[in-house]
Amino acid sequence: MKTVRDDFTILKRQVNGHPLTYLDGEATSQKPVHVLDSIRAYYDQENANVHRGVYTLSQEATTSYEGARGKVAELVGAASPKNIVFTRSTTESLNWLAQGYGANLLEAGDEILLTQLEHHSNIVPWQVLAKVTGAKLRYVSLTAAGEIDPADFKGKLSEKTKIVSFAHVSNVLGSRAPVKQLAALAHEVGATVIVDGAQAVGHFSIDVLDLDVDFYVFSGHKMLGPTGIGVLYGKTDFLEAMTPVQYGGEMIERVTLETSTFQELPWRFEAGTPNIAGAIGLGAAVDYLNEVGLAEIADREERLLAAALTALEKIPGVTIYEPRGAKNHYGVLSFNLAGVHPHDVATVLDMAGVAVRAGHHCAHPLMDYLGIQSAVRASFAFYNNQEDLDRFVSALRQAQEYFA
Ligand code: 7TS
């Protein structure tokens, strides 16, 4: 454990006179030195544009960039690196799916099925698409445990359902969707299955072929990688059915004054100079995740969450929005302290060096469902430890006394 923490130099920082207790890995994870070093090494030793130079440096940069694609493909169990498109983020991947895939597919009266717990980035692009195409949005409700209700999911599927899109793990409740089961149900009616893996990748192992999803999207910065790099995985047939959303250099095969032909997969989607350093950093993050081991990571995060739940339950006046009794949930705790605004809780915690997120967590519809406006959220990553948890609990008690 000590050695893992040593890899995250930021954890040695002091904040407001206290050691940093970073409990906001869901917003963005911290980065191990391996990732930072890989980005520096690229700019320091290999900096050149990719795919266009015959000279050595450009070839080295291309090898590193494409190598990162291969590492990402392996991490999620994709059939080939060609199934991995680099984007900017989960948000960009979902927007491209709505504009480049959904727009080709949907007609007036068709349905898009989402769930009540989605992040705004998996709602708004579909709302806009529904307006343009005349398609209808439907939402699956949640069980009392805060999980996507498979019975309601099944009941809302019909021949009209063309697209189903849902989060693998909720960024507020931490509940984990039974992806394989839901994908199979959606496929029975011929719908395309899109999964938002922003809070899943890097926390446990994922096999997109076994899950049998058609598209799977995630962000590098939530899985130890840099910001500005994201992933859109798609089955080959589905990527072939998708139109690029951006056009220009890199993505073309031949351009005449009148028309153009486009590159093969996946480069057709990556117009312009890509985020080379970002992809390389993401590749290093994948190496690091493999080195620590996803089973080990999942185990640490599960144990920390269980300890945090037990500790929080002992504090009077705390309401926890945790999927009680849920079989599958992952390292996030959303809660409120009676009579104290979540922003005030977060501010007092910050005075003790404890970083937690307070707000609606980009999930207004879920807040409406829970009947609250906002909540405090503490995320527990494998690089957090018992001292982090102790400092969090003691700062929370301070906040309670402060506002009593
Ligand atoms: N989907 C889920 C489930 C998320 O949690 C997030 C970000 C996104 C999509 C969007 O990811 P982005 O990288 O494109 O921004 N979630 C959060 C969060 O919970 N706190 O800050 C960002």
CSV table of C-alpha atoms and ligand atoms in Angstrom, one decimal:
chain,number,residue,atom,x,y,z
A,1,MET,CA,0.0,0.0,0.0
A,2,LYS,CA,2.8,2.4,0.9
A,3,THR,CA,4.5,1.9,-2.4
A,4,VAL,CA,1.2,2.6,-4.3
A,5,ARG,CA,0.8,5.9,-2.4
A,6,ASP,CA,4.4,6.8,-3.1
A,7,ASP,CA,3.6,6.7,-6.8
A,8,PHE,CA,1.1,9.6,-6.4
A,9,THR,CA,3.4,12.5,-5.4
A,10,ILE,CA,0.4,14.8,-5.0
A,11,LEU,CA,-0.7,12.8,-2.0
A,12,LYS,CA,2.4,14.2,-0.1
A,13,ARG,CA,1.0,17.7,-0.5
A,14,GLN,CA,-0.3,19.8,2.4
A,15,VAL,CA,-3.6,21.6,1.9
A,16,ASN,CA,-4.6,24.3,4.4
A,17,GLY,CA,-2.0,23.1,6.8
A,18,HIS,CA,-3.1,19.4,6.6
A,19,PRO,CA,-2.0,16.4,4.6
A,20,LEU,CA,-4.2,16.2,1.4
A,21,THR,CA,-7.0,13.7,1.7
A,22,TYR,CA,-8.2,13.4,-1.8
A,23,LEU,CA,-11.7,11.8,-2.0
A,24,ASP,CA,-12.8,13.0,-5.4
A,25,GLY,CA,-11.5,10.4,-7.7
A,26,GLU,CA,-14.8,10.2,-9.4
A,27,ALA,CA,-14.4,13.7,-10.7
A,28,THR,CA,-10.9,13.0,-11.7
A,29,SER,CA,-8.4,10.5,-10.5
A,30,GLN,CA,-4.9,11.4,-9.3
A,31,LYS,CA,-2.0,10.4,-11.6
A,32,PRO,CA,0.9,8.1,-10.8
A,33,VAL,CA,4.4,9.3,-11.7
A,34,HIS,CA,4.5,6.7,-14.5
A,35,VAL,CA,1.8,8.7,-16.4
A,36,LEU,CA,3.6,12.0,-15.8
A,37,ASP,CA,6.9,10.5,-16.9
A,38,SER,CA,5.5,9.1,-20.1
A,39,ILE,CA,4.1,12.4,-21.1
A,40,ARG,CA,7.4,14.1,-20.4
A,41,ALA,CA,9.3,11.4,-22.2
A,42,TYR,CA,7.2,11.9,-25.3
A,43,TYR,CA,7.7,15.6,-25.5
A,44,ASP,CA,11.3,15.3,-24.4
A,45,GLN,CA,12.4,12.5,-26.7
A,46,GLU,CA,9.9,11.7,-29.4
A,47,ASN,CA,7.9,14.8,-30.1
A,48,ALA,CA,6.7,14.7,-33.7
A,49,ASN,CA,3.3,14.5,-35.4
A,50,VAL,CA,1.9,11.0,-36.0
A,51,HIS,CA,1.0,9.1,-39.1
A,52,ARG,CA,2.7,11.5,-41.5
A,53,GLY,CA,6.4,11.4,-41.2
A,54,VAL,CA,8.8,8.9,-42.8
A,55,TYR,CA,11.5,10.1,-40.4
A,56,THR,CA,12.4,8.2,-37.3
A,57,LEU,CA,11.0,10.6,-34.7
A,58,SER,CA,7.6,10.6,-36.3
A,59,GLN,CA,7.6,6.8,-36.6
A,60,GLU,CA,8.5,6.5,-32.9
A,61,ALA,CA,5.7,8.9,-32.0
A,62,THR,CA,3.3,6.9,-34.2
A,63,THR,CA,4.4,3.6,-32.6
A,64,SER,CA,3.8,5.1,-29.1
A,65,TYR,CA,0.4,6.5,-30.0
A,66,GLU,CA,-0.8,3.4,-31.7
A,67,GLY,CA,0.7,1.3,-28.9
A,68,ALA,CA,-1.5,3.1,-26.5
A,69,ARG,CA,-4.5,2.2,-28.6
A,70,GLY,CA,-3.5,-1.4,-28.3
A,71,LYS,CA,-3.1,-1.2,-24.6
A,72,VAL,CA,-6.6,0.3,-24.2
A,73,ALA,CA,-8.0,-2.4,-26.5
A,74,GLU,CA,-6.5,-5.1,-24.3
A,75,LEU,CA,-7.7,-3.5,-21.1
A,76,VAL,CA,-11.3,-3.7,-22.1
A,77,GLY,CA,-11.1,-6.9,-24.1
A,78,ALA,CA,-11.7,-5.4,-27.5
A,79,ALA,CA,-11.3,-7.7,-30.5
A,80,SER,CA,-8.8,-5.3,-32.1
A,81,PRO,CA,-7.2,-1.9,-31.6
A,82,LYS,CA,-9.2,-0.8,-34.6
A,83,ASN,CA,-12.3,-0.9,-32.4
A,84,ILE,CA,-10.8,1.8,-30.2
A,85,VAL,CA,-11.4,5.4,-31.3
A,86,PHE,CA,-9.6,8.2,-29.3
A,87,THR,CA,-11.9,11.1,-28.4
A,88,ARG,CA,-11.5,13.9,-25.9
A,89,SER,CA,-13.7,12.3,-23.2
A,90,THR,CA,-16.8,10.3,-22.3
A,91,THR,CA,-18.8,13.5,-23.1
A,92,GLU,CA,-17.3,13.8,-26.6
A,93,SER,CA,-17.8,10.0,-27.2
A,94,LEU,CA,-21.5,10.2,-26.3
A,95,ASN,CA,-22.0,13.4,-28.4
A,96,TRP,CA,-20.3,11.7,-31.4
A,97,LEU,CA,-22.6,8.6,-30.9
A,98,ALA,CA,-25.7,10.8,-30.9
A,99,GLN,CA,-24.6,12.9,-33.9
A,100,GLY,CA,-22.7,10.3,-35.9
A,101,TYR,CA,-24.6,7.1,-35.1
A,102,GLY,CA,-28.0,8.0,-33.7
A,103,ALA,CA,-28.8,10.6,-36.3
A,104,ASN,CA,-28.3,8.0,-39.1
A,105,LEU,CA,-30.5,5.5,-37.3
A,106,LEU,CA,-33.5,7.3,-35.8
A,107,GLU,CA,-36.8,8.2,-37.3
A,108,ALA,CA,-39.8,10.0,-35.8
A,109,GLY,CA,-41.5,7.8,-33.3
A,110,ASP,CA,-38.4,5.7,-32.5
A,111,GLU,CA,-37.4,5.5,-28.9
A,112,ILE,CA,-34.2,6.0,-27.0
A,113,LEU,CA,-34.1,4.3,-23.6
A,114,LEU,CA,-32.0,5.9,-20.8
A,115,THR,CA,-32.2,5.5,-17.0
A,116,GLN,CA,-33.0,7.8,-14.1
A,117,LEU,CA,-29.4,7.8,-12.8
A,118,GLU,CA,-27.5,9.0,-15.9
A,119,HIS,CA,-24.9,11.7,-15.9
A,120,HIS,CA,-26.0,14.8,-17.9
A,121,SER,CA,-23.6,13.8,-20.6
A,122,ASN,CA,-25.6,10.7,-21.2
A,123,ILE,CA,-28.9,12.6,-21.3
A,124,VAL,CA,-28.4,15.9,-23.1
A,125,PRO,CA,-27.0,14.7,-26.4
A,126,TRP,CA,-29.9,12.3,-26.7
A,127,GLN,CA,-32.4,15.1,-25.8
A,128,VAL,CA,-31.0,17.2,-28.6
A,129,LEU,CA,-31.1,14.2,-31.0
A,130,ALA,CA,-34.6,13.4,-30.1
A,131,LYS,CA,-35.7,17.0,-30.9
A,132,VAL,CA,-34.0,16.8,-34.3
A,133,THR,CA,-35.3,13.4,-35.3
A,134,GLY,CA,-38.7,13.3,-33.6
A,135,ALA,CA,-37.6,10.3,-31.5
A,136,LYS,CA,-38.9,9.8,-28.0
A,137,LEU,CA,-36.9,9.5,-24.8
A,138,ARG,CA,-37.9,7.0,-22.2
A,139,TYR,CA,-36.3,6.5,-18.8
A,140,VAL,CA,-35.9,3.3,-16.7
A,141,SER,CA,-36.6,3.7,-13.0
A,142,LEU,CA,-34.5,2.5,-10.2
A,143,THR,CA,-35.0,-0.2,-7.5
A,144,ALA,CA,-35.2,0.8,-3.8
A,145,ALA,CA,-31.5,-0.2,-3.7
A,146,GLY,CA,-30.7,2.5,-6.3
A,147,GLU,CA,-30.0,0.1,-9.1
A,148,ILE,CA,-31.4,0.2,-12.6
A,149,ASP,CA,-34.5,-1.9,-12.4
A,150,PRO,CA,-34.2,-4.8,-14.9
A,151,ALA,CA,-37.9,-5.5,-14.8
A,152,ASP,CA,-38.8,-1.9,-15.7
A,153,PHE,CA,-36.0,-1.9,-18.3
A,154,LYS,CA,-37.5,-5.0,-19.9
A,155,GLY,CA,-41.0,-3.5,-19.7
A,156,LYS,CA,-39.9,-0.3,-21.5
A,157,LEU,CA,-38.2,-2.1,-24.4
A,158,SER,CA,-40.2,-2.6,-27.6
A,159,GLU,CA,-39.7,-2.8,-31.3
A,160,LYS,CA,-39.6,1.0,-31.3
A,161,THR,CA,-36.5,1.0,-29.0
A,162,LYS,CA,-33.5,1.8,-31.3
A,163,ILE,CA,-30.9,2.9,-28.8
A,164,VAL,CA,-30.3,2.0,-25.2
A,165,SER,CA,-27.7,3.9,-23.2
A,166,PHE,CA,-26.9,3.6,-19.5
A,167,ALA,CA,-24.0,4.0,-17.0
A,168,HIS,CA,-22.0,0.9,-16.0
A,169,VAL,CA,-21.5,2.5,-12.6
A,170,SER,CA,-23.5,5.5,-11.2
A,171,ASN,CA,-21.3,8.5,-10.3
A,172,VAL,CA,-23.7,9.3,-7.4
A,173,LEU,CA,-24.9,6.0,-6.0
A,174,GLY,CA,-22.0,3.8,-7.0
A,175,SER,CA,-24.5,1.1,-8.1
A,176,ARG,CA,-23.3,-1.1,-10.9
A,177,ALA,CA,-25.6,-2.2,-13.7
A,178,PRO,CA,-25.9,-5.8,-14.8
A,179,VAL,CA,-24.6,-4.9,-18.2
A,180,LYS,CA,-24.6,-8.3,-19.8
A,181,GLN,CA,-28.2,-9.0,-18.7
A,182,LEU,CA,-29.5,-5.6,-19.9
A,183,ALA,CA,-27.6,-5.8,-23.2
A,184,ALA,CA,-29.1,-9.2,-23.9
A,185,LEU,CA,-32.6,-7.9,-23.2
A,186,ALA,CA,-32.0,-4.8,-25.5
A,187,HIS,CA,-30.6,-7.0,-28.3
A,188,GLU,CA,-33.8,-9.1,-28.2
A,189,VAL,CA,-35.7,-6.1,-29.6
A,190,GLY,CA,-32.8,-5.2,-31.9
A,191,ALA,CA,-31.7,-2.0,-30.1
A,192,THR,CA,-28.1,-0.7,-30.1
A,193,VAL,CA,-26.5,-0.9,-26.7
A,194,ILE,CA,-24.3,1.9,-25.5
A,195,VAL,CA,-22.6,1.8,-22.1
A,196,ASP,CA,-21.1,4.8,-20.3
A,197,GLY,CA,-18.1,3.3,-18.5
A,198,ALA,CA,-16.7,6.5,-17.1
A,199,GLN,CA,-16.9,5.3,-13.5
A,200,ALA,CA,-16.1,1.7,-14.3
A,201,VAL,CA,-12.9,1.4,-16.3
A,202,GLY,CA,-9.9,1.3,-14.0
A,203,HIS,CA,-11.9,0.0,-11.0
A,204,PHE,CA,-12.6,-3.6,-12.0
A,205,SER,CA,-11.9,-5.7,-15.1
A,206,ILE,CA,-14.1,-5.2,-18.1
A,207,ASP,CA,-14.6,-7.4,-21.1
A,208,VAL,CA,-16.6,-5.7,-23.8
A,209,LEU,CA,-17.0,-8.9,-25.9
A,210,ASP,CA,-18.3,-10.8,-22.9
A,211,LEU,CA,-20.7,-8.0,-22.0
A,212,ASP,CA,-21.7,-7.9,-25.6
A,213,VAL,CA,-22.2,-4.2,-25.8
A,214,ASP,CA,-22.2,-2.4,-29.1
A,215,PHE,CA,-20.4,0.8,-27.9
A,216,TYR,CA,-18.6,1.4,-24.6
A,217,VAL,CA,-17.2,4.9,-23.8
A,218,PHE,CA,-14.9,6.3,-21.1
A,219,SER,CA,-12.5,9.0,-20.0
A,220,GLY,CA,-8.8,8.7,-19.5
A,221,HIS,CA,-8.7,11.2,-16.7
A,222,LYS,CA,-10.9,9.1,-14.4
A,223,MET,CA,-8.6,6.0,-14.8
A,224,LEU,CA,-5.3,7.6,-13.8
A,225,GLY,CA,-4.6,9.1,-17.3
A,226,PRO,CA,-4.4,12.7,-18.4
A,227,THR,CA,-7.4,15.0,-19.2
A,228,GLY,CA,-8.4,15.5,-22.8
A,229,ILE,CA,-8.2,11.9,-23.9
A,230,GLY,CA,-11.3,9.6,-24.0
A,231,VAL,CA,-12.3,6.4,-25.7
A,232,LEU,CA,-15.1,5.3,-27.9
A,233,TYR,CA,-15.1,1.5,-28.3
A,234,GLY,CA,-17.4,0.1,-30.9
A,235,LYS,CA,-18.0,-3.3,-32.6
A,236,THR,CA,-16.7,-3.1,-36.1
A,237,ASP,CA,-20.2,-3.2,-37.8
A,238,PHE,CA,-21.4,-0.5,-35.5
A,239,LEU,CA,-18.4,1.8,-36.1
A,240,GLU,CA,-18.9,1.2,-39.9
A,241,ALA,CA,-22.4,2.4,-39.5
A,242,MET,CA,-21.2,5.6,-37.8
A,243,THR,CA,-20.4,8.8,-39.6
A,244,PRO,CA,-17.5,11.0,-38.5
A,245,VAL,CA,-18.5,14.1,-36.7
A,246,GLN,CA,-15.3,16.0,-37.5
A,247,TYR,CA,-13.6,16.3,-40.8
A,248,GLY,CA,-10.2,17.5,-42.0
A,249,GLY,CA,-6.6,16.1,-42.1
A,250,GLU,CA,-5.7,12.7,-40.8
A,251,MET,CA,-9.1,11.2,-41.4
A,252,ILE,CA,-9.1,11.3,-45.2
A,253,GLU,CA,-7.8,8.9,-47.8
A,254,ARG,CA,-8.1,11.1,-50.9
A,255,VAL,CA,-9.4,14.6,-51.3
A,256,THR,CA,-10.3,16.2,-54.6
A,257,LEU,CA,-11.8,19.7,-55.1
A,258,GLU,CA,-15.3,18.1,-55.1
A,259,THR,CA,-15.2,15.2,-52.7
A,260,SER,CA,-13.2,13.1,-50.3
A,261,THR,CA,-12.9,9.5,-49.3
A,262,PHE,CA,-12.2,8.6,-45.7
A,263,GLN,CA,-9.6,6.5,-43.9
A,264,GLU,CA,-10.4,3.0,-42.6
A,265,LEU,CA,-11.4,2.5,-38.9
A,266,PRO,CA,-10.6,3.9,-36.5
A,267,TRP,CA,-8.6,6.8,-38.0
A,268,ARG,CA,-11.7,8.0,-40.0
A,269,PHE,CA,-13.0,9.4,-36.7
A,270,GLU,CA,-9.8,11.2,-35.6
A,271,ALA,CA,-9.6,14.3,-37.6
A,272,GLY,CA,-6.6,16.6,-37.2
A,273,THR,CA,-3.6,16.2,-35.0
A,274,PRO,CA,-4.7,14.0,-32.2
A,275,ASN,CA,-3.9,14.3,-28.5
A,276,ILE,CA,-0.7,12.3,-28.9
A,277,ALA,CA,0.7,13.0,-25.4
A,278,GLY,CA,-2.7,12.3,-23.9
A,279,ALA,CA,-3.0,8.9,-25.6
A,280,ILE,CA,0.6,8.0,-24.5
A,281,GLY,CA,-0.3,9.0,-20.9
A,282,LEU,CA,-3.4,6.9,-21.1
A,283,GLY,CA,-1.3,3.9,-22.3
A,284,ALA,CA,1.0,4.4,-19.3
A,285,ALA,CA,-2.1,4.5,-17.0
A,286,VAL,CA,-3.2,1.2,-18.4
A,287,ASP,CA,0.3,-0.3,-17.8
A,288,TYR,CA,0.1,1.0,-14.2
A,289,LEU,CA,-3.4,-0.5,-13.6
A,290,ASN,CA,-2.1,-3.8,-14.9
A,291,GLU,CA,0.9,-3.6,-12.7
A,292,VAL,CA,-1.1,-3.0,-9.5
A,293,GLY,CA,-3.8,-5.4,-10.8
A,294,LEU,CA,-7.5,-4.7,-11.3
A,295,ALA,CA,-8.5,-7.4,-8.8
A,296,GLU,CA,-6.3,-5.8,-6.2
A,297,ILE,CA,-7.7,-2.4,-7.0
A,298,ALA,CA,-11.3,-3.6,-6.8
A,299,ASP,CA,-10.6,-5.4,-3.5
A,300,ARG,CA,-9.0,-2.3,-1.8
A,301,GLU,CA,-11.8,0.0,-3.0
A,302,GLU,CA,-14.4,-2.4,-1.8
A,303,ARG,CA,-12.8,-2.7,1.7
A,304,LEU,CA,-12.4,1.1,2.0
A,305,LEU,CA,-16.0,1.7,1.0
A,306,ALA,CA,-17.3,-0.9,3.5
A,307,ALA,CA,-15.2,0.7,6.3
A,308,ALA,CA,-16.4,4.2,5.3
A,309,LEU,CA,-20.0,3.1,5.3
A,310,THR,CA,-19.6,1.6,8.8
A,311,ALA,CA,-18.0,4.8,10.1
A,312,LEU,CA,-20.5,7.1,8.5
A,313,GLU,CA,-23.5,5.1,9.8
A,314,LYS,CA,-22.2,5.9,13.3
A,315,ILE,CA,-22.6,9.6,12.9
A,316,PRO,CA,-26.0,10.8,13.8
A,317,GLY,CA,-27.8,13.1,11.3
A,318,VAL,CA,-26.1,11.5,8.3
A,319,THR,CA,-28.3,10.4,5.4
A,320,ILE,CA,-26.5,8.1,3.1
A,321,TYR,CA,-27.7,7.7,-0.5
A,322,GLU,CA,-26.1,4.4,-0.9
A,323,PRO,CA,-27.7,1.4,-2.6
A,324,ARG,CA,-28.4,-0.5,0.6
A,325,GLY,CA,-28.5,-4.2,0.0
A,326,ALA,CA,-27.2,-3.8,-3.5
A,327,LYS,CA,-25.0,-6.6,-4.5
A,328,ASN,CA,-22.8,-4.6,-6.7
A,329,HIS,CA,-21.7,-1.2,-5.8
A,330,TYR,CA,-18.4,0.6,-6.1
A,331,GLY,CA,-16.4,3.1,-4.0
A,332,VAL,CA,-18.5,6.2,-3.8
A,333,LEU,CA,-20.5,7.5,-0.9
A,334,SER,CA,-23.1,10.3,-1.3
A,335,PHE,CA,-24.7,11.7,1.8
A,336,ASN,CA,-26.0,14.7,3.5
A,337,LEU,CA,-25.6,16.0,7.0
A,338,ALA,CA,-28.9,17.1,8.6
A,339,GLY,CA,-29.3,20.9,8.6
A,340,VAL,CA,-26.0,21.6,6.9
A,341,HIS,CA,-25.7,22.6,3.2
A,342,PRO,CA,-23.5,20.2,1.3
A,343,HIS,CA,-21.3,23.1,0.2
A,344,ASP,CA,-20.7,24.1,3.8
A,345,VAL,CA,-19.8,20.5,4.6
A,346,ALA,CA,-17.3,20.4,1.8
A,347,THR,CA,-15.8,23.8,2.8
A,348,VAL,CA,-15.2,22.7,6.4
A,349,LEU,CA,-13.7,19.4,5.1
A,350,ASP,CA,-11.4,21.4,2.8
A,351,MET,CA,-10.2,23.4,5.8
A,352,ALA,CA,-9.0,20.0,7.2
A,353,GLY,CA,-7.4,19.2,3.8
A,354,VAL,CA,-10.2,16.8,2.8
A,355,ALA,CA,-11.3,17.2,-0.8
A,356,VAL,CA,-14.9,15.9,-1.5
A,357,ARG,CA,-17.4,17.0,-4.1
A,358,ALA,CA,-20.6,18.8,-3.2
A,359,GLY,CA,-23.4,19.5,-5.6
A,360,HIS,CA,-25.7,17.8,-8.0
A,361,HIS,CA,-22.9,15.8,-9.6
A,362,CYS,CA,-24.2,16.5,-13.1
A,363,ALA,CA,-27.2,14.3,-12.4
A,364,HIS,CA,-30.2,16.6,-11.9
A,365,PRO,CA,-32.8,13.9,-12.7
A,366,LEU,CA,-31.3,11.6,-10.1
A,367,MET,CA,-31.3,14.4,-7.5
A,368,ASP,CA,-35.0,14.9,-8.4
A,369,TYR,CA,-35.6,11.2,-7.9
A,370,LEU,CA,-33.9,11.2,-4.5
A,371,GLY,CA,-35.9,14.3,-3.6
A,372,ILE,CA,-32.8,16.4,-2.9
A,373,GLN,CA,-31.0,19.3,-4.5
A,374,SER,CA,-27.5,18.3,-3.8
A,375,ALA,CA,-25.3,15.9,-1.8
A,376,VAL,CA,-21.8,15.5,-0.5
A,377,ARG,CA,-19.8,12.8,-2.3
A,378,ALA,CA,-16.7,11.0,-1.1
A,379,SER,CA,-15.0,8.6,-3.4
A,380,PHE,CA,-12.6,6.0,-2.3
A,381,ALA,CA,-9.8,5.0,-4.6
A,382,PHE,CA,-7.2,2.3,-4.2
A,383,TYR,CA,-4.6,4.9,-3.3
A,384,ASN,CA,-6.6,6.1,-0.4
A,385,ASN,CA,-6.0,4.5,3.0
A,386,GLN,CA,-7.3,4.2,6.5
A,387,GLU,CA,-5.7,7.6,7.6
A,388,ASP,CA,-7.7,9.3,4.8
A,389,LEU,CA,-10.9,7.7,6.1
A,390,ASP,CA,-10.1,8.7,9.7
A,391,ARG,CA,-9.3,12.3,8.6
A,392,PHE,CA,-12.6,12.4,6.6
A,393,VAL,CA,-14.7,11.1,9.5
A,394,SER,CA,-13.0,13.5,12.1
A,395,ALA,CA,-13.5,16.5,9.7
A,396,LEU,CA,-17.1,15.5,9.3
A,397,ARG,CA,-17.7,15.5,13.0
A,398,GLN,CA,-16.0,18.9,13.2
A,399,ALA,CA,-18.4,20.2,10.5
A,400,GLN,CA,-21.3,18.9,12.5
A,401,GLU,CA,-20.1,20.6,15.7
A,402,TYR,CA,-19.3,23.8,13.8
A,403,PHE,CA,-22.9,24.1,12.5
A,404,ALA,CA,-24.7,22.7,15.5
B,1,7TS,N1,-20.5,9.7,-17.3
B,1,7TS,C1,-20.4,9.5,-16.0
B,1,7TS,C2,-21.0,8.3,-15.3
B,1,7TS,C3,-19.6,10.4,-15.2
B,1,7TS,O1,-19.4,10.2,-13.9
B,1,7TS,C4,-19.0,11.5,-15.9
B,1,7TS,C5,-18.2,12.5,-15.1
B,1,7TS,C6,-19.2,11.6,-17.3
B,1,7TS,C7,-20.0,10.7,-17.9
B,1,7TS,C8,-18.5,12.7,-18.0
B,1,7TS,O2,-17.2,12.5,-18.1
B,1,7TS,P1,-16.2,13.6,-18.8
B,1,7TS,O3,-14.8,13.0,-18.5
B,1,7TS,O4,-16.6,13.7,-20.2
B,1,7TS,O5,-16.4,14.9,-18.0
B,1,7TS,N2,-18.5,12.6,-13.8
B,1,7TS,C9,-18.0,13.5,-12.9
B,1,7TS,C10,-18.3,13.5,-11.6
B,1,7TS,O6,-19.0,12.6,-11.1
B,1,7TS,N3,-17.8,14.6,-11.0
B,1,7TS,O7,-17.2,15.3,-11.9
B,1,7TS,C11,-17.3,14.7,-13.1
